[in-house]
Structure formats: C-alpha cells, structure tokens
Coordinates of N, CA and C in Angstrom, one line a residue:
M1 N 13.6 20.6 25.0 CA 13.4 19.7 23.9 C 13.0 20.4 22.6
Y2 N 12.8 21.7 22.7 CA 12.5 22.5 21.5 C 13.5 23.7 21.4
D3 N 14.1 23.8 20.2 CA 15.1 24.9 20.0 C 14.6 25.8 18.9
P4 N 14.3 27.1 19.3 CA 13.8 28.1 18.4 C 14.6 28.3 17.1
T5 N 15.9 28.3 17.3 CA 16.8 28.5 16.2 C 16.8 27.4 15.2
V6 N 16.8 26.2 15.7 CA 16.6 25.0 14.8 C 15.3 25.1 14.1
A7 N 14.2 25.4 14.8 CA 12.9 25.5 14.2 C 12.8 26.6 13.2
R8 N 13.4 27.7 13.4 CA 13.4 28.8 12.4 C 14.1 28.4 11.1
L9 N 15.3 27.7 11.3 CA 16.0 27.3 10.1 C 15.2 26.2 9.3
T10 N 14.5 25.4 10.1 CA 13.8 24.3 9.4 C 12.6 24.9 8.7
Y11 N 11.9 25.8 9.3 CA 10.7 26.5 8.6 C 11.2 27.2 7.4
R12 N 12.4 27.8 7.4 CA 12.9 28.5 6.3 C 13.2 27.5 5.1
A13 N 13.7 26.4 5.5 CA 14.1 25.4 4.5 C 12.8 24.8 3.9
L14 N 11.8 24.5 4.7 CA 10.6 23.9 4.2 C 9.7 24.8 3.4
L15 N 9.7 26.1 3.8 CA 8.8 27.0 3.2 C 9.5 28.0 2.2
G16 N 10.6 27.5 1.7 CA 11.2 28.3 0.6 C 10.3 28.3 -0.6
R17 N 10.6 29.2 -1.5 CA 9.7 29.4 -2.7 C 9.4 28.1 -3.4
R18 N 10.4 27.4 -3.8 CA 10.2 26.2 -4.6 C 9.4 25.1 -3.8
R19 N 9.8 24.8 -2.6 CA 9.1 23.8 -1.8 C 7.7 24.2 -1.4
A20 N 7.5 25.5 -1.2 CA 6.2 26.0 -0.8 C 5.2 25.9 -2.0
L21 N 5.7 26.1 -3.2 CA 4.8 25.9 -4.4 C 4.4 24.4 -4.5
I22 N 5.4 23.5 -4.3 CA 5.0 22.1 -4.3 C 4.0 21.7 -3.2
L23 N 4.2 22.2 -2.0 CA 3.3 22.0 -0.9 C 1.9 22.5 -1.2
G24 N 1.8 23.6 -1.9 CA 0.5 24.2 -2.1 C -0.2 23.7 -3.3
A25 N 0.4 22.9 -4.1 CA -0.2 22.4 -5.4 C -1.4 21.5 -5.1
L26 N -1.1 20.5 -4.3 CA -2.2 19.5 -4.0 C -3.4 20.1 -3.3
P27 N -3.2 20.9 -2.2 CA -4.3 21.5 -1.6 C -5.2 22.4 -2.5
L28 N -4.5 23.1 -3.4 CA -5.2 23.9 -4.4 C -6.0 23.0 -5.4
L29 N -5.4 21.9 -5.7 CA -6.1 21.0 -6.6 C -7.3 20.4 -5.9
L30 N -7.2 20.0 -4.7 CA -8.3 19.4 -3.9 C -9.4 20.4 -3.8
I31 N -9.1 21.7 -3.5 CA -10.2 22.7 -3.4 C -10.8 23.0 -4.7
G32 N -10.0 23.0 -5.8 CA -10.5 23.3 -7.1 C -11.5 22.2 -7.5
I33 N -11.1 20.9 -7.3 CA -11.9 19.8 -7.7 C -13.2 19.8 -6.9
S34 N -13.1 20.2 -5.6 CA -14.3 20.3 -4.7 C -15.3 21.3 -5.3
V35 N -14.8 22.4 -5.7 CA -15.7 23.5 -6.2 C -16.4 23.0 -7.5
V36 N -15.6 22.3 -8.4 CA -16.2 21.8 -9.6 C -17.3 20.7 -9.3
V37 N -17.0 19.8 -8.4 CA -17.9 18.7 -8.0 C -19.2 19.3 -7.4
R38 N -19.0 20.3 -6.5 CA -20.2 20.9 -5.9 C -21.1 21.6 -6.9
A39 N -20.4 22.2 -7.9 CA -21.2 22.9 -8.9 C -21.9 22.0 -9.8
L40 N -21.3 20.8 -10.1 CA -21.9 19.9 -11.0 C -22.9 18.9 -10.4
A41 N -22.6 18.5 -9.2 CA -23.4 17.4 -8.5 C -24.2 17.9 -7.3
G42 N -23.9 19.1 -6.9 CA -24.6 19.6 -5.7 C -24.0 19.0 -4.4
A43 N -24.6 19.3 -3.3 CA -24.2 18.7 -2.0 C -24.6 17.3 -1.8
D44 N -23.6 16.4 -1.7 CA -23.9 15.0 -1.5 C -22.9 14.4 -0.5
D45 N -23.4 13.8 0.6 CA -22.6 13.3 1.6 C -21.6 12.2 1.2
Q46 N -22.2 11.3 0.4 CA -21.3 10.2 -0.1 C -20.2 10.7 -1.0
T47 N -20.5 11.6 -1.9 CA -19.5 12.2 -2.8 C -18.4 12.9 -2.0
A48 N -18.9 13.6 -1.0 CA -17.9 14.3 -0.1 C -17.0 13.4 0.6
S49 N -17.6 12.3 1.1 CA -16.8 11.3 1.8 C -15.8 10.6 0.9
D50 N -16.2 10.2 -0.3 CA -15.4 9.6 -1.3 C -14.2 10.4 -1.7
L51 N -14.5 11.7 -1.9 CA -13.4 12.6 -2.4 C -12.4 12.9 -1.3
L52 N -12.9 13.2 -0.1 CA -12.0 13.5 1.0 C -11.2 12.3 1.4
G53 N -11.8 11.1 1.3 CA -11.1 9.9 1.7 C -10.1 9.4 0.6
G54 N -10.5 9.6 -0.7 CA -9.7 9.1 -1.8 C -8.6 10.1 -2.2
L55 N -8.9 11.3 -2.2 CA -7.9 12.3 -2.7 C -7.2 13.0 -1.5
A56 N -8.0 13.4 -0.5 CA -7.3 14.2 0.6 C -6.5 13.2 1.5
L57 N -7.2 12.3 2.1 CA -6.5 11.5 3.1 C -5.6 10.4 2.5
A58 N -6.0 9.8 1.4 CA -5.2 8.7 0.9 C -4.0 9.2 0.0
T59 N -4.1 10.4 -0.5 CA -3.1 10.9 -1.4 C -2.4 12.2 -1.0
M60 N -3.2 13.2 -0.7 CA -2.6 14.5 -0.4 C -1.9 14.5 0.9
V61 N -2.5 14.0 2.0 CA -1.8 14.0 3.3 C -0.5 13.3 3.3
P62 N -0.4 12.0 2.8 CA 0.9 11.4 2.9 C 2.0 12.0 2.0
I63 N 1.6 12.5 0.8 CA 2.5 13.2 0.0 C 3.1 14.5 0.6
I64 N 2.2 15.2 1.2 CA 2.7 16.4 1.9 C 3.5 16.0 3.1
G65 N 3.2 14.9 3.8 CA 4.0 14.4 4.9 C 5.4 14.0 4.4
V66 N 5.5 13.4 3.2 CA 6.8 13.1 2.6 C 7.6 14.3 2.4
I67 N 7.0 15.3 1.8 CA 7.7 16.6 1.5 C 8.2 17.3 2.8
A68 N 7.3 17.4 3.8 CA 7.7 18.0 5.0 C 8.6 17.2 5.9
G69 N 8.3 15.9 6.0 CA 9.1 15.1 6.9 C 10.5 14.9 6.4
T70 N 10.7 14.5 5.1 CA 12.0 14.3 4.6 C 12.7 15.6 4.4
G71 N 12.0 16.7 4.1 CA 12.6 18.0 3.8 C 13.1 18.7 5.1
A72 N 12.6 18.2 6.3 CA 13.0 18.8 7.5 C 14.5 18.5 7.9
I73 N 15.0 17.4 7.3 CA 16.4 17.0 7.7 C 17.2 16.4 6.5
G74 N 16.5 15.8 5.6 CA 17.2 15.1 4.5 C 18.1 16.0 3.7
P75 N 17.7 17.2 3.2 CA 18.7 18.0 2.4 C 19.9 18.4 3.2
E76 N 19.8 18.6 4.5 CA 21.0 19.0 5.3 C 22.0 17.8 5.4
I77 N 21.4 16.6 5.5 CA 22.3 15.4 5.5 C 23.0 15.2 4.1
D78 N 22.2 15.4 3.1 CA 22.7 15.2 1.7 C 23.8 16.2 1.4
D79 N 23.6 17.4 1.7 CA 24.7 18.4 1.3 C 25.7 18.6 2.4
G80 N 25.6 17.9 3.5 CA 26.7 18.0 4.5 C 26.5 19.1 5.5
S81 N 25.5 20.0 5.3 CA 25.4 21.1 6.2 C 24.9 20.7 7.6
V82 N 24.5 19.5 7.7 CA 24.1 19.0 9.1 C 25.2 19.0 10.0
V83 N 26.5 19.0 9.5 CA 27.6 19.0 10.4 C 27.7 20.3 11.2
Y84 N 27.4 21.4 10.6 CA 27.4 22.6 11.3 C 26.3 22.7 12.4
L85 N 25.2 22.1 12.1 CA 24.1 22.0 13.1 C 24.5 21.1 14.3
L86 N 25.1 20.0 13.9 CA 25.6 19.1 15.0 C 26.7 19.6 15.8
S87 N 27.4 20.6 15.3 CA 28.6 21.2 16.0 C 28.1 22.2 17.1
K88 N 26.8 22.5 17.0 CA 26.3 23.5 18.0 C 26.0 22.8 19.3
P89 N 25.9 23.5 20.4 CA 25.6 22.9 21.7 C 24.1 22.6 21.9
V90 N 23.6 21.8 21.0 CA 22.2 21.4 21.1 C 22.1 19.9 21.1
K91 N 21.4 19.4 22.0 CA 21.3 17.9 22.1 C 20.6 17.3 20.9
R92 N 21.1 16.2 20.5 CA 20.6 15.5 19.3 C 19.1 15.2 19.3
P93 N 18.6 14.7 20.5 CA 17.1 14.5 20.5 C 16.3 15.8 20.4
T94 N 16.9 16.9 20.9 CA 16.3 18.2 20.7 C 16.2 18.6 19.3
I95 N 17.2 18.3 18.5 CA 17.2 18.7 17.1 C 16.1 17.9 16.4
I96 N 16.0 16.6 16.7 CA 15.0 15.7 16.0 C 13.6 16.2 16.5
F97 N 13.4 16.4 17.8 CA 12.1 16.8 18.2 C 11.6 18.1 17.7
T98 N 12.6 19.0 17.6 CA 12.2 20.4 17.0 C 11.8 20.2 15.5
K99 N 12.6 19.5 14.8 CA 12.3 19.3 13.4 C 11.0 18.5 13.2
L100 N 10.7 17.6 14.1 CA 9.4 16.9 14.1 C 8.3 17.8 14.3
I101 N 8.4 18.7 15.2 CA 7.3 19.7 15.5 C 7.0 20.6 14.3
V102 N 8.1 21.0 13.7 CA 8.0 21.8 12.5 C 7.4 21.0 11.3
A103 N 7.8 19.8 11.1 CA 7.3 19.0 10.1 C 5.8 18.7 10.3
I104 N 5.4 18.4 11.5 CA 4.0 18.2 11.9 C 3.2 19.5 11.6
A105 N 3.7 20.6 12.0 CA 2.9 21.9 11.8 C 2.7 22.2 10.3
V106 N 3.8 22.0 9.5 CA 3.7 22.2 8.1 C 2.7 21.3 7.4
T107 N 2.8 20.0 7.8 CA 1.9 19.0 7.2 C 0.5 19.3 7.6
M108 N 0.2 19.7 8.8 CA -1.1 20.0 9.3 C -1.7 21.1 8.5
V109 N -0.9 22.2 8.4 CA -1.4 23.4 7.7 C -1.8 23.1 6.3
F110 N -0.9 22.4 5.6 CA -1.1 22.2 4.2 C -2.0 21.0 3.8
S111 N -2.4 20.3 4.9 CA -3.3 19.1 4.6 C -4.7 19.2 5.3
A112 N -4.6 19.5 6.6 CA -5.9 19.5 7.4 C -6.8 20.7 7.0
L113 N -6.1 21.9 6.9 CA -6.9 23.1 6.6 C -7.6 23.0 5.2
P114 N -6.9 22.6 4.2 CA -7.5 22.4 2.9 C -8.6 21.3 2.9
T115 N -8.4 20.2 3.7 CA -9.4 19.2 3.8 C -10.7 19.7 4.4
F116 N -10.6 20.6 5.4 CA -11.8 21.1 6.0 C -12.5 22.1 5.0
I117 N -11.7 22.9 4.3 CA -12.3 23.8 3.3 C -13.0 23.0 2.2
A118 N -12.3 22.0 1.7 CA -12.9 21.2 0.7 C -14.2 20.5 1.2
G119 N -14.2 19.9 2.4 CA -15.3 19.3 2.9 C -16.5 20.2 3.1
F120 N -16.2 21.4 3.5 CA -17.3 22.4 3.7 C -17.8 22.8 2.4
I121 N -17.0 22.9 1.4 CA -17.5 23.2 0.0 C -18.4 22.1 -0.5
L122 N -18.0 20.9 -0.3 CA -18.7 19.7 -0.9 C -20.1 19.5 -0.3
N123 N -20.2 19.6 1.0 CA -21.5 19.3 1.6 C -21.8 20.1 2.9
G124 N -21.1 21.2 3.1 CA -21.4 22.1 4.2 C -21.2 21.4 5.6
N125 N -20.3 20.4 5.6 CA -20.0 19.6 6.8 C -21.2 18.8 7.3
G126 N -22.0 18.4 6.3 CA -23.1 17.5 6.6 C -22.6 16.2 7.2
Q127 N -23.3 15.7 8.3 CA -22.9 14.5 9.0 C -21.5 14.6 9.5
Q128 N -21.0 15.8 9.8 CA -19.7 16.0 10.4 C -18.6 15.4 9.5
I129 N -18.8 15.3 8.2 CA -17.8 14.7 7.3 C -16.6 15.6 7.2
A130 N -16.8 16.8 7.0 CA -15.6 17.7 6.9 C -14.8 17.7 8.2
V131 N -15.4 17.8 9.3 CA -14.7 17.8 10.6 C -14.0 16.5 10.8
A132 N -14.7 15.4 10.5 CA -14.1 14.0 10.7 C -12.9 13.8 9.9
Y133 N -12.9 14.2 8.6 CA -11.7 14.0 7.8 C -10.6 15.0 8.1
T134 N -11.0 16.2 8.6 CA -10.0 17.1 9.1 C -9.2 16.6 10.3
V135 N -10.0 16.0 11.2 CA -9.4 15.4 12.4 C -8.5 14.2 12.0
A136 N -8.9 13.4 11.0 CA -8.1 12.3 10.5 C -6.8 12.9 9.9
A137 N -6.9 14.0 9.1 CA -5.7 14.6 8.5 C -4.7 15.1 9.6
L138 N -5.3 15.6 10.7 CA -4.4 16.1 11.8 C -3.7 15.0 12.4
V139 N -4.4 13.9 12.7 CA -3.8 12.7 13.4 C -2.8 12.1 12.5
A140 N -3.2 11.9 11.2 CA -2.2 11.3 10.2 C -1.0 12.1 10.1
S141 N -1.1 13.4 10.1 CA 0.0 14.3 9.9 C 1.1 14.0 10.9
I142 N 0.7 13.7 12.2 CA 1.7 13.4 13.2 C 2.5 12.2 12.9
A143 N 1.8 11.1 12.6 CA 2.5 9.8 12.3 C 3.3 9.9 11.0
Y144 N 2.8 10.6 10.0 CA 3.5 10.7 8.7 C 4.8 11.5 8.9
A145 N 4.7 12.6 9.6 CA 5.8 13.5 9.8 C 6.9 12.7 10.6
A146 N 6.6 11.9 11.6 CA 7.6 11.1 12.3 C 8.2 10.1 11.4
L147 N 7.4 9.3 10.7 CA 7.9 8.3 9.8 C 8.8 8.8 8.7
F148 N 8.4 9.9 8.1 CA 9.2 10.4 7.0 C 10.4 11.2 7.5
L149 N 10.3 11.8 8.7 CA 11.5 12.4 9.3 C 12.6 11.3 9.5
L150 N 12.1 10.2 10.0 CA 13.0 9.0 10.2 C 13.6 8.6 8.9
L151 N 12.8 8.5 7.9 CA 13.3 8.1 6.6 C 14.3 9.1 6.0
G152 N 14.1 10.4 6.3 CA 15.1 11.4 5.8 C 16.4 11.3 6.6
T153 N 16.3 10.7 7.8 CA 17.5 10.5 8.6 C 18.4 9.3 8.2
V154 N 17.7 8.3 7.7 CA 18.4 7.0 7.5 C 18.7 6.8 6.0
S155 N 18.1 7.5 5.1 CA 18.3 7.2 3.7 C 18.5 8.5 2.8
R156 N 19.4 8.4 1.9 CA 19.6 9.5 1.0 C 18.6 9.6 -0.2
H157 N 17.8 8.5 -0.2 CA 16.7 8.4 -1.2 C 15.3 8.5 -0.5
A158 N 15.3 9.3 0.5 CA 14.1 9.3 1.4 C 12.8 9.7 0.6
V159 N 13.0 10.7 -0.3 CA 11.8 11.2 -1.0 C 11.2 10.1 -1.9
V160 N 12.1 9.3 -2.6 CA 11.7 8.3 -3.5 C 11.0 7.2 -2.7
F161 N 11.6 6.7 -1.6 CA 11.0 5.7 -0.7 C 9.7 6.2 -0.1
G162 N 9.7 7.4 0.3 CA 8.5 8.0 0.9 C 7.3 8.0 -0.1
L163 N 7.6 8.4 -1.3 CA 6.6 8.5 -2.3 C 6.1 7.1 -2.7
V164 N 7.0 6.1 -2.7 CA 6.6 4.7 -2.9 C 5.6 4.3 -1.8
Y165 N 6.0 4.6 -0.6 CA 5.1 4.2 0.5 C 3.8 4.9 0.4
A166 N 3.8 6.2 0.1 CA 2.6 7.0 0.1 C 1.6 6.6 -1.0
L167 N 2.2 6.4 -2.2 CA 1.4 6.1 -3.4 C 1.1 4.6 -3.6
V168 N 2.0 3.8 -3.2 CA 1.8 2.3 -3.5 C 1.2 1.7 -2.3
W169 N 1.8 1.8 -1.1 CA 1.3 1.1 0.1 C 0.0 1.8 0.6
E170 N 0.0 3.1 0.8 CA -1.1 3.7 1.4 C -2.3 3.8 0.4
A171 N -2.0 4.4 -0.8 CA -3.1 4.6 -1.7 C -3.6 3.4 -2.4
L172 N -2.7 2.4 -2.6 CA -3.0 1.2 -3.4 C -3.3 0.0 -2.5
F173 N -2.3 -0.5 -1.8 CA -2.4 -1.7 -1.0 C -3.3 -1.4 0.2
G174 N -3.1 -0.2 0.8 CA -3.9 0.2 2.0 C -5.3 0.3 1.7
S175 N -5.7 0.5 0.5 CA -7.1 0.6 0.1 C -7.7 -0.6 -0.4
L176 N -6.9 -1.5 -1.0 CA -7.4 -2.7 -1.7 C -7.1 -4.0 -1.0
V177 N -6.0 -4.1 -0.3 CA -5.6 -5.4 0.3 C -6.0 -5.4 1.7
P178 N -6.9 -6.3 2.1 CA -7.4 -6.3 3.5 C -6.3 -6.4 4.6
G179 N -5.4 -7.3 4.4 CA -4.3 -7.5 5.4 C -3.4 -6.3 5.6
A180 N -3.2 -5.5 4.5 CA -2.3 -4.4 4.6 C -3.0 -3.2 5.3
R181 N -4.3 -3.2 5.3 CA -5.0 -2.1 5.9 C -4.7 -1.9 7.4
T182 N -4.4 -3.0 8.1 CA -4.1 -2.9 9.5 C -2.8 -2.2 9.7
L183 N -1.9 -2.2 8.8 CA -0.6 -1.5 8.9 C -0.6 -0.2 8.1
S184 N -1.7 0.5 8.0 CA -1.8 1.7 7.2 C -2.2 2.9 8.1
V185 N -1.4 3.9 8.0 CA -1.6 5.1 8.8 C -3.0 5.7 8.4
Q186 N -3.3 5.5 7.1 CA -4.6 6.0 6.6 C -5.7 5.4 7.3
Q187 N -5.7 4.1 7.5 CA -6.8 3.3 8.2 C -6.8 3.7 9.7
W188 N -5.7 3.9 10.3 CA -5.6 4.3 11.7 C -6.3 5.7 11.8
A189 N -6.0 6.6 10.9 CA -6.6 7.9 11.0 C -8.1 7.8 10.7
L190 N -8.5 7.0 9.8 CA -10.0 6.8 9.5 C -10.7 6.3 10.7
A191 N -10.1 5.5 11.5 CA -10.7 5.0 12.8 C -11.1 6.1 13.7
V192 N -10.2 7.1 13.7 CA -10.5 8.3 14.5 C -11.6 9.1 13.9
A193 N -11.6 9.3 12.5 CA -12.6 10.0 11.8 C -14.0 9.3 11.9
Q194 N -14.0 8.0 12.0 CA -15.2 7.3 12.1 C -15.9 7.6 13.4
K195 N -15.1 7.7 14.5 CA -15.6 8.1 15.8 C -16.2 9.5 15.8
V196 N -15.5 10.4 15.1 CA -16.0 11.8 15.1 C -17.3 11.9 14.3
A197 N -17.3 11.2 13.1 CA -18.5 11.3 12.3 C -19.7 10.5 12.9
G198 N -19.4 9.4 13.5 CA -20.5 8.7 14.2 C -21.5 8.0 13.3
G199 N -21.3 8.0 12.0 CA -22.3 7.4 11.1 C -21.6 6.3 10.2
D200 N -22.3 6.1 9.1 CA -21.7 5.1 8.1 C -20.9 5.7 7.0
M201 N -20.8 7.0 6.9 CA -20.1 7.7 5.8 C -18.6 7.4 5.9
V202 N -18.1 7.3 7.1 CA -16.6 7.1 7.3 C -16.4 5.8 8.0
T203 N -15.7 4.9 7.4 CA -15.4 3.6 8.0 C -13.9 3.3 8.0
S204 N -13.5 2.4 8.9 CA -12.2 1.9 9.0 C -12.1 0.4 9.3
D205 N -11.1 -0.2 8.8 CA -10.9 -1.7 9.1 C -10.2 -1.9 10.4
V206 N -9.8 -0.8 11.1 CA -9.1 -1.0 12.3 C -9.9 -0.4 13.5
A207 N -10.0 -1.1 14.6 CA -10.7 -0.6 15.7 C -10.0 0.6 16.3
L208 N -10.8 1.5 16.9 CA -10.3 2.8 17.4 C -9.2 2.6 18.5
P209 N -9.3 1.7 19.5 CA -8.2 1.5 20.5 C -6.9 1.0 19.8
T210 N -7.1 0.1 18.9 CA -5.9 -0.4 18.2 C -5.2 0.7 17.3
A211 N -6.1 1.5 16.6 CA -5.6 2.6 15.8 C -4.8 3.6 16.6
T212 N -5.4 4.0 17.8 CA -4.8 5.0 18.6 C -3.5 4.5 19.2
A213 N -3.4 3.3 19.6 CA -2.2 2.7 20.1 C -1.1 2.7 19.0
L214 N -1.5 2.2 17.8 CA -0.5 2.1 16.8 C 0.0 3.5 16.3
L215 N -0.9 4.5 16.3 CA -0.4 5.9 16.0 C 0.6 6.4 17.0
A216 N 0.3 6.1 18.2 CA 1.2 6.6 19.3 C 2.5 5.8 19.2
V217 N 2.5 4.5 19.1 CA 3.7 3.7 19.1 C 4.6 4.1 17.9
V218 N 4.0 4.2 16.7 CA 4.8 4.5 15.5 C 5.4 5.8 15.6
T219 N 4.7 6.8 16.1 CA 5.2 8.2 16.3 C 6.4 8.2 17.2
V220 N 6.2 7.6 18.4 CA 7.2 7.6 19.4 C 8.5 6.8 18.9
L221 N 8.3 5.6 18.4 CA 9.4 4.8 18.0 C 10.2 5.5 16.8
A222 N 9.5 6.0 15.9 CA 10.1 6.7 14.7 C 10.9 7.9 15.2
T223 N 10.4 8.6 16.1 CA 11.1 9.8 16.6 C 12.3 9.4 17.4
W224 N 12.2 8.4 18.3 CA 13.3 7.9 19.1 C 14.4 7.3 18.2
Y225 N 14.0 6.5 17.2 CA 15.1 5.9 16.3 C 15.8 7.0 15.5
A226 N 15.0 8.0 15.0 CA 15.7 9.1 14.3 C 16.7 9.8 15.1
G227 N 16.4 9.9 16.4 CA 17.4 10.5 17.3 C 18.6 9.7 17.5
Q228 N 18.4 8.3 17.5 CA 19.5 7.4 17.6 C 20.4 7.5 16.4
K229 N 19.8 7.5 15.2 CA 20.5 7.6 14.0 C 21.3 8.9 13.9
L230 N 20.7 10.0 14.4 CA 21.5 11.2 14.3 C 22.7 11.2 15.3
R231 N 22.5 10.5 16.4 CA 23.7 10.3 17.3 C 24.8 9.5 16.6
S232 N 24.4 8.5 15.8 CA 25.4 7.7 15.1 C 26.1 8.5 14.0
L233 N 25.3 9.4 13.4 CA 25.9 10.3 12.4 C 26.9 11.2 13.0
T234 N 26.6 11.7 14.2 CA 27.5 12.6 14.9 C 28.8 11.9 15.2
L235 N 28.7 10.7 15.8 CA 29.9 9.9 16.1 C 30.8 9.7 14.9
A236 N 30.1 9.3 13.8 CA 30.9 9.0 12.6 C 31.6 10.3 12.1
G237 N 31.0 11.5 12.3 CA 31.6 12.7 11.8 C 32.8 13.0 12.7
E238 N 32.6 12.8 14.0 CA 33.7 13.1 15.0 C 34.9 12.2 14.8
E239 N 34.6 10.9 14.4 CA 35.7 10.0 14.2 C 36.5 10.3 12.9

C-alpha cells in the first residue's frame, strides 16, 4: 500500500523551494507572535489556550493541510503529468495511500511541531495546554490531509475551495455557529485535546466518542473516494 518512489516524488513536489517557504511562513508567524506575547504578558494559561486555539488550530493547521493535501496530487492532475504516474505498474489505491501518508507527515511537521513550540513558549506547557493542542494538531492533520487530497483529486480549483473551507467554514462558522461546530474537524480535534488537557482551558462542543468516530469515518471515506476518482481518471485516459 506504500510506494517509496511515489513518496519520494511527492515529498520533492511538496517541499520544493517555493512551497516550502509558504509552508514555513505560518509556523514562523505563530512562534514569533508567541514570543512577543510571552514577553509582554508573561505566562498565562488562558492566553496560551486562546492563541493556540485561535491561530494554530483554527487557522494554521487547516491552511497547511490545504497546501499539503492538494499539493500532493493536484498539480500533477492540472499539468497532465499524472498520466505518467498512472502508466506505471502501481495500483491506484497505493498511489493515493502513499500520497496521503506524505501529506499527513508534511502537515504534522509544519503544524504540530510549531504548535508545541509555541505552547511551550507561552506558558511552559502549564495544564498540559501545549501537549493538548499538539495532539489536536496531529489528529486534525490526518483528517485535513485526507479531505484536501480528495479535493485535489476531484477539482482543478482545489486550493481555492480548500481555503474557503479552512478560512470560512472552520475559522468562522466552526467557531461562531453552534450547528456547524458538529461538522468541524477543528471541534473534533478539540475534543481529543480536551481529554488530554483534562481541565477547563480546552473545550469542545463535540463529545469525544463522536469526534473520534467522525475523524475516522471522514479520513477513511475521503481516502477511499479519492482512490475511486483516480480510477475513473485512469479509465478516461485509457479511453
């Protein structure tokens, strides 16, 4: 289910100079803001939770997921180079699964690690806040990578749609509209973070069993459907 050659090509595409600069911009911004906040306000648990929840989990993680998930396959479909990949003796589900693993790894590195560093800077991991949001970023990275990989497979405007989802649905509706929170990856990840933190600093509107089930279902279904769409693309090319 994992092909090293496909993985190497995907890593090379995602971590090229231009895309790597984009991926690194938000983490550096988060860490920089954390340093300034700590210097001005000192260590404060509520401030740490607000910043990690509002900037890291609600904004940085989904945007990085968009870049990594859509970038893992979208450009190849757009420029037609995916035909060469599909002509190789590699099963289509293997291609999707390999690209998903790469997208997850890149999203985790550029989101979870900076989240932990920022949390440690803000309050030294008081009340397990840094660890809780790091775990949330790790969990969210899996679902986001699967969702945006699917989006990159089905649409030529995947980045635009992905950013709309990340910035409008997750950051705006997912934070303000009660009904939308149940269908928010951010809230599902917060449910896991709430369990890790074990206090009142991290809260979610979704119960942990529901959040865990939804994270698993969305990840599996998105990956499966992306594989099906790639099969359709192959058949269209052969015809």
